[in-house]
PDB file of C-alpha atoms in Angstrom:
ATOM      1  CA  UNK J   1       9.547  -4.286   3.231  1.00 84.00           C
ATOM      2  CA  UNK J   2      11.159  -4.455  -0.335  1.00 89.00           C
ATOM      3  CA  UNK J   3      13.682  -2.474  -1.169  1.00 94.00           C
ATOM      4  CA  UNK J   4      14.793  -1.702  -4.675  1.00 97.00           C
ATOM      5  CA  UNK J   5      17.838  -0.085  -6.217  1.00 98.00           C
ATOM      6  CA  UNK J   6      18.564   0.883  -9.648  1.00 98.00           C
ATOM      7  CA  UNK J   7      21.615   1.852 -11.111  1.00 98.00           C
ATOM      8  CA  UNK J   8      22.665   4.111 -13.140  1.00 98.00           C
ATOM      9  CA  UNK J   9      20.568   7.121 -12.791  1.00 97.00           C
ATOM     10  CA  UNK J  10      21.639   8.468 -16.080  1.00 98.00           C
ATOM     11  CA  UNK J  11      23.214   6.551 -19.036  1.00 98.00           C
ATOM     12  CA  UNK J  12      24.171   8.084 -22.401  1.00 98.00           C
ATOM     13  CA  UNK J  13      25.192   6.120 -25.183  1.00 98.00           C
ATOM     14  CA  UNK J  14      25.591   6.310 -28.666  1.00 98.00           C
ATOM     15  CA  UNK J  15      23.267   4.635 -31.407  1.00 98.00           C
ATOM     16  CA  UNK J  16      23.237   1.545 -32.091  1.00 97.00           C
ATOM     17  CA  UNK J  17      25.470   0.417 -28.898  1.00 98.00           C
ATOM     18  CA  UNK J  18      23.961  -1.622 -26.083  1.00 98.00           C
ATOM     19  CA  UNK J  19      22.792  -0.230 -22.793  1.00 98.00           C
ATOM     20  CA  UNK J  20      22.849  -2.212 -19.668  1.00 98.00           C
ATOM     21  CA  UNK J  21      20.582  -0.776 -16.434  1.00 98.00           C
ATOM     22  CA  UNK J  22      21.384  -2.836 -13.248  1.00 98.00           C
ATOM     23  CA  UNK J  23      18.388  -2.889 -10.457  1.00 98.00           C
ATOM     24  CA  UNK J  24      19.283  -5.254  -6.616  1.00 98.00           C
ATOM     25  CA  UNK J  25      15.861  -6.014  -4.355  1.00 97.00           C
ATOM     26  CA  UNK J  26      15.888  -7.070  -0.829  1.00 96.00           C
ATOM     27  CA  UNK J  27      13.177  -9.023  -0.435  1.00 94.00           C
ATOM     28  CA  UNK J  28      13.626 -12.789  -0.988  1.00 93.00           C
ATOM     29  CA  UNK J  29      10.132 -13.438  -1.768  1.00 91.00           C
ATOM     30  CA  UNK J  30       9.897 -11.509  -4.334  1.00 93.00           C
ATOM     31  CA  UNK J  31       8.754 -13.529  -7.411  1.00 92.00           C
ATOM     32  CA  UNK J  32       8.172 -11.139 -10.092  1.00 92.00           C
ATOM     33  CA  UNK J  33      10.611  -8.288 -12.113  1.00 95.00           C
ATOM     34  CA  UNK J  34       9.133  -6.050 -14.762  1.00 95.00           C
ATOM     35  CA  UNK J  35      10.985  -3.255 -16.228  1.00 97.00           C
ATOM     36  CA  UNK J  36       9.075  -0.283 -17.293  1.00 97.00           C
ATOM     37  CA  UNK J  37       9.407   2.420 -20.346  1.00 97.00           C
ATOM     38  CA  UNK J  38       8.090   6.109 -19.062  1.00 96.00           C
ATOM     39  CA  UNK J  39       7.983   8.861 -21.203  1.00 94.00           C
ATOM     40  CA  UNK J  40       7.314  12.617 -20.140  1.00 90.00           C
ATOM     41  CA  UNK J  41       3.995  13.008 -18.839  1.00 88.00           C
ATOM     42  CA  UNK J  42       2.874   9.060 -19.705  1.00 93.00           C
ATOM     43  CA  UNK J  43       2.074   5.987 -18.062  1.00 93.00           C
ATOM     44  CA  UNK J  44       4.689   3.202 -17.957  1.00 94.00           C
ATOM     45  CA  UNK J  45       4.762   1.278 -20.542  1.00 94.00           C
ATOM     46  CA  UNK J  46       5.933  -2.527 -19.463  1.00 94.00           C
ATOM     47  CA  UNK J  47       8.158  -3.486 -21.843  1.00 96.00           C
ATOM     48  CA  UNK J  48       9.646  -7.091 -20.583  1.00 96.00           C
ATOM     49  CA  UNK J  49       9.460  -8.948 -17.179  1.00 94.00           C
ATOM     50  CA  UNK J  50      10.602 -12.408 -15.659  1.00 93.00           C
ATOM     51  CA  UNK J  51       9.610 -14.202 -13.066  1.00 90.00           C
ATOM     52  CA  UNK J  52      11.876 -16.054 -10.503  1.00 87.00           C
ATOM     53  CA  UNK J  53      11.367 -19.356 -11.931  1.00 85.00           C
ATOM     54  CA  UNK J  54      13.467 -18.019 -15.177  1.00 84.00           C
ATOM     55  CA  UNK J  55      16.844 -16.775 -15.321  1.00 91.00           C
ATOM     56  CA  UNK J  56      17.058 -14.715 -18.734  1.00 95.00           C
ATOM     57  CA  UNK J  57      14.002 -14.019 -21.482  1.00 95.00           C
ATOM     58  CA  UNK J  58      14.535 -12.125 -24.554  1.00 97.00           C
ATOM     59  CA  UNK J  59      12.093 -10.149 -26.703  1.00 95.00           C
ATOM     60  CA  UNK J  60      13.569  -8.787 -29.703  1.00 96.00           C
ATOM     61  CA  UNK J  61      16.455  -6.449 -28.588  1.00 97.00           C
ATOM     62  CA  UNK J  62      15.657  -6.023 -25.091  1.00 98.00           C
ATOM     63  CA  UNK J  63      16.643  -8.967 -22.822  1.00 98.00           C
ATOM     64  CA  UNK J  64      16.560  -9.346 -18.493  1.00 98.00           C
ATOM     65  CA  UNK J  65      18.668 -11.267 -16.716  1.00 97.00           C
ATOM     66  CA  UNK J  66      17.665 -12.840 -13.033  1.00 96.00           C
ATOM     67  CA  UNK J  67      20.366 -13.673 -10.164  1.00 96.00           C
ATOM     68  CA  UNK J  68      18.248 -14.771  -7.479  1.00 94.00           C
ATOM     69  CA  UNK J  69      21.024 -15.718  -5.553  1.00 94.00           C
ATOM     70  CA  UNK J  70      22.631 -12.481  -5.801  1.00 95.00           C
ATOM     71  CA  UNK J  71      18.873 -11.105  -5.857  1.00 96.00           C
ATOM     72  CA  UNK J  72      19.371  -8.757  -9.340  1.00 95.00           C
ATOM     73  CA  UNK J  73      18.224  -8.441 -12.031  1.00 97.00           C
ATOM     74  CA  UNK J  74      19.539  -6.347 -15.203  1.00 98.00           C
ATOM     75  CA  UNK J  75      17.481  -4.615 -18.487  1.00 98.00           C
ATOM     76  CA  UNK J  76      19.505  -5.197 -21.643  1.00 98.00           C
ATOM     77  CA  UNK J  77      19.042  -3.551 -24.515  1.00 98.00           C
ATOM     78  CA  UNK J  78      20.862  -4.081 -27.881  1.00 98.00           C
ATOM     79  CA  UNK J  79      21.550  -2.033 -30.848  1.00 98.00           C
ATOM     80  CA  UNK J  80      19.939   1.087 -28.979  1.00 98.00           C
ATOM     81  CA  UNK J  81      17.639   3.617 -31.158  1.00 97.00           C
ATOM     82  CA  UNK J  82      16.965   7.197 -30.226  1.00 96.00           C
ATOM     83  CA  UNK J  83      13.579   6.211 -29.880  1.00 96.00           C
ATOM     84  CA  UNK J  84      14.917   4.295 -27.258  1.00 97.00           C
ATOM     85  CA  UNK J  85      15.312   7.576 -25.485  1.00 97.00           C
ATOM     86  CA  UNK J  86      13.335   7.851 -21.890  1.00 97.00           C
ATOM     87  CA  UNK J  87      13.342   7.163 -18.368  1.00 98.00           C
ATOM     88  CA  UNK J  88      13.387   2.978 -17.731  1.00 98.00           C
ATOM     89  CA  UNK J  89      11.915   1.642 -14.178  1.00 98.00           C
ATOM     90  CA  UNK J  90      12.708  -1.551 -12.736  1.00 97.00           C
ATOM     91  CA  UNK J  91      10.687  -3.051 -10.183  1.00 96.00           C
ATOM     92  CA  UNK J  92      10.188  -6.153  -7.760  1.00 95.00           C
ATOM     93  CA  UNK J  93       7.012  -7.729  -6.467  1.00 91.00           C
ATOM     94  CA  UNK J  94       5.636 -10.528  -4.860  1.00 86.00           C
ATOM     95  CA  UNK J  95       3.126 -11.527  -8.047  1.00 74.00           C
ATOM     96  CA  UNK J  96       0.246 -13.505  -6.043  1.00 67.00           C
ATOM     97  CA  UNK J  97      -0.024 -10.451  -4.083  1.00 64.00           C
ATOM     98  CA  UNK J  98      -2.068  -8.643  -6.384  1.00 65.00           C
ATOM     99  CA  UNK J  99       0.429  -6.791  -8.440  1.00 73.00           C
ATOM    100  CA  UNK J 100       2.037  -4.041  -5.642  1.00 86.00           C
ATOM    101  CA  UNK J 101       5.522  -3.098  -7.175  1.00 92.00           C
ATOM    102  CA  UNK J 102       7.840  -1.122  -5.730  1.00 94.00           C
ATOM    103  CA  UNK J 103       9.947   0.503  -8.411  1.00 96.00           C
ATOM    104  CA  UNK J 104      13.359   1.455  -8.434  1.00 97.00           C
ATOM    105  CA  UNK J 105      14.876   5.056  -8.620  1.00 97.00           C
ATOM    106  CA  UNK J 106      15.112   5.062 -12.799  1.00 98.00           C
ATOM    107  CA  UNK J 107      17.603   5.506 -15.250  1.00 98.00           C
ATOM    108  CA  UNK J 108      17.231   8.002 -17.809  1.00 98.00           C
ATOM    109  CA  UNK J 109      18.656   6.829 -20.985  1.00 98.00           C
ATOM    110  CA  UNK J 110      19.710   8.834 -24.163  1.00 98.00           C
ATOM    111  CA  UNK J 111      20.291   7.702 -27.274  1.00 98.00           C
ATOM    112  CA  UNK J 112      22.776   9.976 -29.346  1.00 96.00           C
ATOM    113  CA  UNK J 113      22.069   9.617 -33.411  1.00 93.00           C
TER     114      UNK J 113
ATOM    115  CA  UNK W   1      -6.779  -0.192 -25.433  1.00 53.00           C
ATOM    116  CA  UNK W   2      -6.382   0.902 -21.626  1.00 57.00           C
ATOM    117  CA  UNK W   3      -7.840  -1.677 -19.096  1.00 89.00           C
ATOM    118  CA  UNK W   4      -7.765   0.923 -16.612  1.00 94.00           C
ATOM    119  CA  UNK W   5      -9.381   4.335 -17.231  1.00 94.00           C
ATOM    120  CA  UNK W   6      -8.221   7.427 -14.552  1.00 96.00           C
ATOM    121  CA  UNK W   7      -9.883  10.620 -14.817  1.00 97.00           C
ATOM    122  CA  UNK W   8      -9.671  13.559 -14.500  1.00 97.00           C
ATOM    123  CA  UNK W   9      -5.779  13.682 -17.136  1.00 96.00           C
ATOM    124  CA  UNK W  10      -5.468  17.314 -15.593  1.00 97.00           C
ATOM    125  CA  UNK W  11      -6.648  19.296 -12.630  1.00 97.00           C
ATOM    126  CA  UNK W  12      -5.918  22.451 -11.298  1.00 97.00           C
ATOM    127  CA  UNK W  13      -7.266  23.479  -8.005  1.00 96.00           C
ATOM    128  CA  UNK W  14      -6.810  26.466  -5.156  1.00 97.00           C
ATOM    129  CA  UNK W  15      -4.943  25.378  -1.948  1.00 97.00           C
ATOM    130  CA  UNK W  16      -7.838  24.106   0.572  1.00 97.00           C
ATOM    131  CA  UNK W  17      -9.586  22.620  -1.921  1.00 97.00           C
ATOM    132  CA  UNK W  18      -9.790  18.880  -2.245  1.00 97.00           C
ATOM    133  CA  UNK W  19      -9.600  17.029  -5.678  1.00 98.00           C
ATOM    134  CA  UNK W  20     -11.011  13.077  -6.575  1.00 98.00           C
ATOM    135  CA  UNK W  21      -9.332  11.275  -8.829  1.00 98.00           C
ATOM    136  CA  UNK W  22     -10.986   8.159 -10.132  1.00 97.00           C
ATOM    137  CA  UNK W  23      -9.576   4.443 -11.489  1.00 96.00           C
ATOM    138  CA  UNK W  24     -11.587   2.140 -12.990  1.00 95.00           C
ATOM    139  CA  UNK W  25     -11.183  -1.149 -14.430  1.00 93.00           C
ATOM    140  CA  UNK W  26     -12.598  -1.437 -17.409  1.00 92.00           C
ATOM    141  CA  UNK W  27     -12.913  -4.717 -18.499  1.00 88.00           C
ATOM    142  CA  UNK W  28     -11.703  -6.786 -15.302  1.00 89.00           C
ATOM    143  CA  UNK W  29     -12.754  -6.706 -11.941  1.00 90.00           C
ATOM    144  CA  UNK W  30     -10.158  -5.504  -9.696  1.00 88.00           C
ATOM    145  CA  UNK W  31     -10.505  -6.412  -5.549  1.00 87.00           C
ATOM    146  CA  UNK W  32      -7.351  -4.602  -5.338  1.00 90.00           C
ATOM    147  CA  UNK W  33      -5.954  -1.040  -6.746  1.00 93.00           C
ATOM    148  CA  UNK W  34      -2.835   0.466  -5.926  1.00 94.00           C
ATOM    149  CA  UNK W  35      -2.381   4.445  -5.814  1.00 97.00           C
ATOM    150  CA  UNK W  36       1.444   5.619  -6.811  1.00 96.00           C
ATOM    151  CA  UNK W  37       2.423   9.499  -7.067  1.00 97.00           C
ATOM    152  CA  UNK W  38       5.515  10.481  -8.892  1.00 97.00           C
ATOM    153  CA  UNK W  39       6.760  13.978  -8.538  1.00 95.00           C
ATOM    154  CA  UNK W  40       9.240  15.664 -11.752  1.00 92.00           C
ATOM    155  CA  UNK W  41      12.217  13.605 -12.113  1.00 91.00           C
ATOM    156  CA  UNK W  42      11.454  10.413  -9.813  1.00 95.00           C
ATOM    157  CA  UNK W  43       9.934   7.520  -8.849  1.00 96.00           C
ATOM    158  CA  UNK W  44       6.822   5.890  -8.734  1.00 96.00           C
ATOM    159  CA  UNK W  45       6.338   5.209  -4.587  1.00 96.00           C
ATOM    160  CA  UNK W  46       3.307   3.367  -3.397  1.00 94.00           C
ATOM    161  CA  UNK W  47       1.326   5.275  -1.750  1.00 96.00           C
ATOM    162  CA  UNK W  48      -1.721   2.860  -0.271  1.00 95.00           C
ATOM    163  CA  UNK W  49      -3.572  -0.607  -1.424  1.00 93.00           C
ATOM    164  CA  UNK W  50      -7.224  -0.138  -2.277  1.00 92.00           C
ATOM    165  CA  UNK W  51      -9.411  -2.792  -1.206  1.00 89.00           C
ATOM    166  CA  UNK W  52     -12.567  -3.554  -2.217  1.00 89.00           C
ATOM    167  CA  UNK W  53     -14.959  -3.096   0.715  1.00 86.00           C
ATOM    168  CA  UNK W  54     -12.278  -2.524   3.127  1.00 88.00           C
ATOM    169  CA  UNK W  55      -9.661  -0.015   4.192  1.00 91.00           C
ATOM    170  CA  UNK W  56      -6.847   0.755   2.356  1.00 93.00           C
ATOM    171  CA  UNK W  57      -3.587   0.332   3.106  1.00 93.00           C
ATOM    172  CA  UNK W  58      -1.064   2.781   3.465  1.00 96.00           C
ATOM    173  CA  UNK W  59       2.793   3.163   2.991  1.00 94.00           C
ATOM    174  CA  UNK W  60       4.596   4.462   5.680  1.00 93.00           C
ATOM    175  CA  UNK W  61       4.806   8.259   5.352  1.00 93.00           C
ATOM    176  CA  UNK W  62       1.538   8.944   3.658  1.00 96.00           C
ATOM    177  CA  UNK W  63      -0.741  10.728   5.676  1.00 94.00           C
ATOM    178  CA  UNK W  64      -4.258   8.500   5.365  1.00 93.00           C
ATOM    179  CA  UNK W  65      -6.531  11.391   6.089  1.00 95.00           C
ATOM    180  CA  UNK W  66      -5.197  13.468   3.601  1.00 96.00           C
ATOM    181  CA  UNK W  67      -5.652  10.778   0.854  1.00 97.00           C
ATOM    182  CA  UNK W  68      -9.157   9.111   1.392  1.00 97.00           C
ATOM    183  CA  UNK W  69      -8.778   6.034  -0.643  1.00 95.00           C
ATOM    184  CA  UNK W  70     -12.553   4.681  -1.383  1.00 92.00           C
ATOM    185  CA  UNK W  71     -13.229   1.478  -3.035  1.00 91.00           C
ATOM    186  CA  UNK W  72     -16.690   0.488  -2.820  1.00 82.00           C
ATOM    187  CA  UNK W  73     -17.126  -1.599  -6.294  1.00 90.00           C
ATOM    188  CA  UNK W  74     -14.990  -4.478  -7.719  1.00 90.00           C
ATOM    189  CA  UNK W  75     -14.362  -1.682 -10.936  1.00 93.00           C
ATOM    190  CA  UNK W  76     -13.789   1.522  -9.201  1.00 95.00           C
ATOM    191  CA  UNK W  77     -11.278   2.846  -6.553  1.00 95.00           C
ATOM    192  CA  UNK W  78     -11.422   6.717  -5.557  1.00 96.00           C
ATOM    193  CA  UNK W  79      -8.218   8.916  -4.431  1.00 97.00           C
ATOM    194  CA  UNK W  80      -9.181  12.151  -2.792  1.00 97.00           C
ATOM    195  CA  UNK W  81      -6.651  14.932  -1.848  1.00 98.00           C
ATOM    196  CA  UNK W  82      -7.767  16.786   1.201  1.00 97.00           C
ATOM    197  CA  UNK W  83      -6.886  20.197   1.963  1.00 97.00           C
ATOM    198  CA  UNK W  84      -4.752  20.338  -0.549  1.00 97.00           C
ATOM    199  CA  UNK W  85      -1.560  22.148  -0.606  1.00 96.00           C
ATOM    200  CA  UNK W  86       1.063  23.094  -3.556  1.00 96.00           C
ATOM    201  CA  UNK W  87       3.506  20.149  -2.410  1.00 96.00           C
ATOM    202  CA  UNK W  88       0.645  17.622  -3.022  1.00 97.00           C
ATOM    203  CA  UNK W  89       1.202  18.699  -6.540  1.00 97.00           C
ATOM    204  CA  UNK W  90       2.249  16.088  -8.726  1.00 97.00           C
ATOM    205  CA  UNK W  91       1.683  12.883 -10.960  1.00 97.00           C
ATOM    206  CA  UNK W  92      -0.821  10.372  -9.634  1.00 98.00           C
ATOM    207  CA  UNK W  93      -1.184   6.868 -10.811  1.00 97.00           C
ATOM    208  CA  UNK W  94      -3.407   4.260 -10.602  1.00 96.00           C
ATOM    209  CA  UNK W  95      -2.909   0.541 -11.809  1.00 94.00           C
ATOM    210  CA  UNK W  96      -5.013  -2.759 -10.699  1.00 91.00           C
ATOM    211  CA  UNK W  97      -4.137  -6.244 -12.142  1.00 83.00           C
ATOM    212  CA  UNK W  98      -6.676  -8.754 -13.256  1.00 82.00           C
ATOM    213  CA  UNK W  99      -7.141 -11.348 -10.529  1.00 78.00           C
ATOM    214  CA  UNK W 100      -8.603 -14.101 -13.382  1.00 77.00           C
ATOM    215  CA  UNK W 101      -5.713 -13.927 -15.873  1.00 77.00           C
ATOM    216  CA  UNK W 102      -2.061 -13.929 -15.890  1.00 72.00           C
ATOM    217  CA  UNK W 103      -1.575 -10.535 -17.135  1.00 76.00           C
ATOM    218  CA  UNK W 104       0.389  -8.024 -15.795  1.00 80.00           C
ATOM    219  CA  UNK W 105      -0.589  -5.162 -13.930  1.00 86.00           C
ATOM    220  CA  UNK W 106      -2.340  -2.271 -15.686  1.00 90.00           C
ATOM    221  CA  UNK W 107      -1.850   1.484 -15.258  1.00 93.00           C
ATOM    222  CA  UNK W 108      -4.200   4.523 -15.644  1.00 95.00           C
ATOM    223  CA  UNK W 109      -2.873   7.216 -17.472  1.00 95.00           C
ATOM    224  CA  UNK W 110      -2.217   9.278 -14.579  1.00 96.00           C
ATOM    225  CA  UNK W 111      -3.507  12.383 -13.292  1.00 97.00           C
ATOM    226  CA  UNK W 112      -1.277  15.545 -13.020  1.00 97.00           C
ATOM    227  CA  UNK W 113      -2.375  17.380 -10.021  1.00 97.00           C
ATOM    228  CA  UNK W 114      -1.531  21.217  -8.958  1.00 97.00           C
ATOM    229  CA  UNK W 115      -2.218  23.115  -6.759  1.00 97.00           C
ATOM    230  CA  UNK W 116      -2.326  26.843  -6.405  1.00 96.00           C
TER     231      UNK W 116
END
């Protein structure tokens, strides 16, 4: 079955800076990538996905990045707020299948004012 | 607003008990619901595919009669912890995608389980 790993588990950066969270799946048939926002205690919140038809889409200051090929995929988000702040999910699926992800380990992110 | 209502948010039971959480669609029918749990500090892992008038399917790992999965409408899939113990405790998640559209897949708001 899929397989997905997310790296890093922890990233701390200062305001304003860019983070960069890094995710690899096994499965080649995998066709679809969203990256989920969690907060303490909440659902996750999608906040951008691709599909492997696409190799980058942007939305505002959070971009994702596709290498099929290489099969990863990688969350970036520009000129970081502490809002920002909370655990990010990535996670691979195969999309006509109804919508069951398997999620990578998270990174917790911190945004320093 | 949420597309997919869980209840109960919060529920604390006795060890031995057993607890039903519920996940409906609200506005979609959903032939398939998947069941997550996520305990402090990690992932979401699947635990089982709900099917609509069939059995679910479970991950490897998860013990299927422990967690009676029950999915007898198009709008409503049932999770129910049997016997349960204080390391079933945790954060339980549904989420079901509409089969019509092209949107992505919904979540509940989870329920935190635990068990005393």
């Amino acid at each position: 079955g899929e397989n997905v790993e997310q790296h890093p588990s922890t990233l701390s950066v200062q305001e304003g800076d860019s983070a960069v969270i890094k995710c690899t799946y096994s499965d080649s048939a995998s066709n679809y990538f969203p990256w989920y926002k969690q907060e303490l205690g909440k659902r996750p919140q999608l906040i951008i996905d691709i599909r492997s038809n696409v190799g980058e889409k942007k939305d505002q200051r959070i971009a994702v990045t596709l290498n099929k090929t290489a099969k990863h995929f990688s969350l970036h988000i520009t000129e970081t707020q502490p809002e920002d702040s909370a655990v990010y999910f990535c996670a691979a699926s195969i999309y006509n299948q109804g919508g069951k992800l398997i999620f990578g380990q998270g990174t917790e992110l911190s945004v320093k004012p | 607003g949420a597309v997919v209502s869980q209840h109960p948010s919060r529920v604390i039971c006795k060890s031995g008990t057993s607890v039903k959480i519920e996940c409906r669609s609200l506005d979609f029918q959903a032939t398939t619901m998947f069941w997550y749990r996520q305990f402090p500090k990690q992932s979401l892992m699947l635990m089982a595919t709900s099917n609509e008038g069939s059995k679910a399917t479970y991950e490897q790992g998860v013990e299927k009669d422990k967690f009676l999965i029950n999915h007898a409408s198009l709008t409503l899939s049932t999770l129910t912890v049997t016997s349960a113990h204080p390391e079933d405790s945790s954060f339980y998640i549904c989420s079901a995608r509409d089969p019509q559209s092209n949107s992505p897949l919904h979540f509940g708001n989870g329920t935190r389980l635990t068990v005393t």
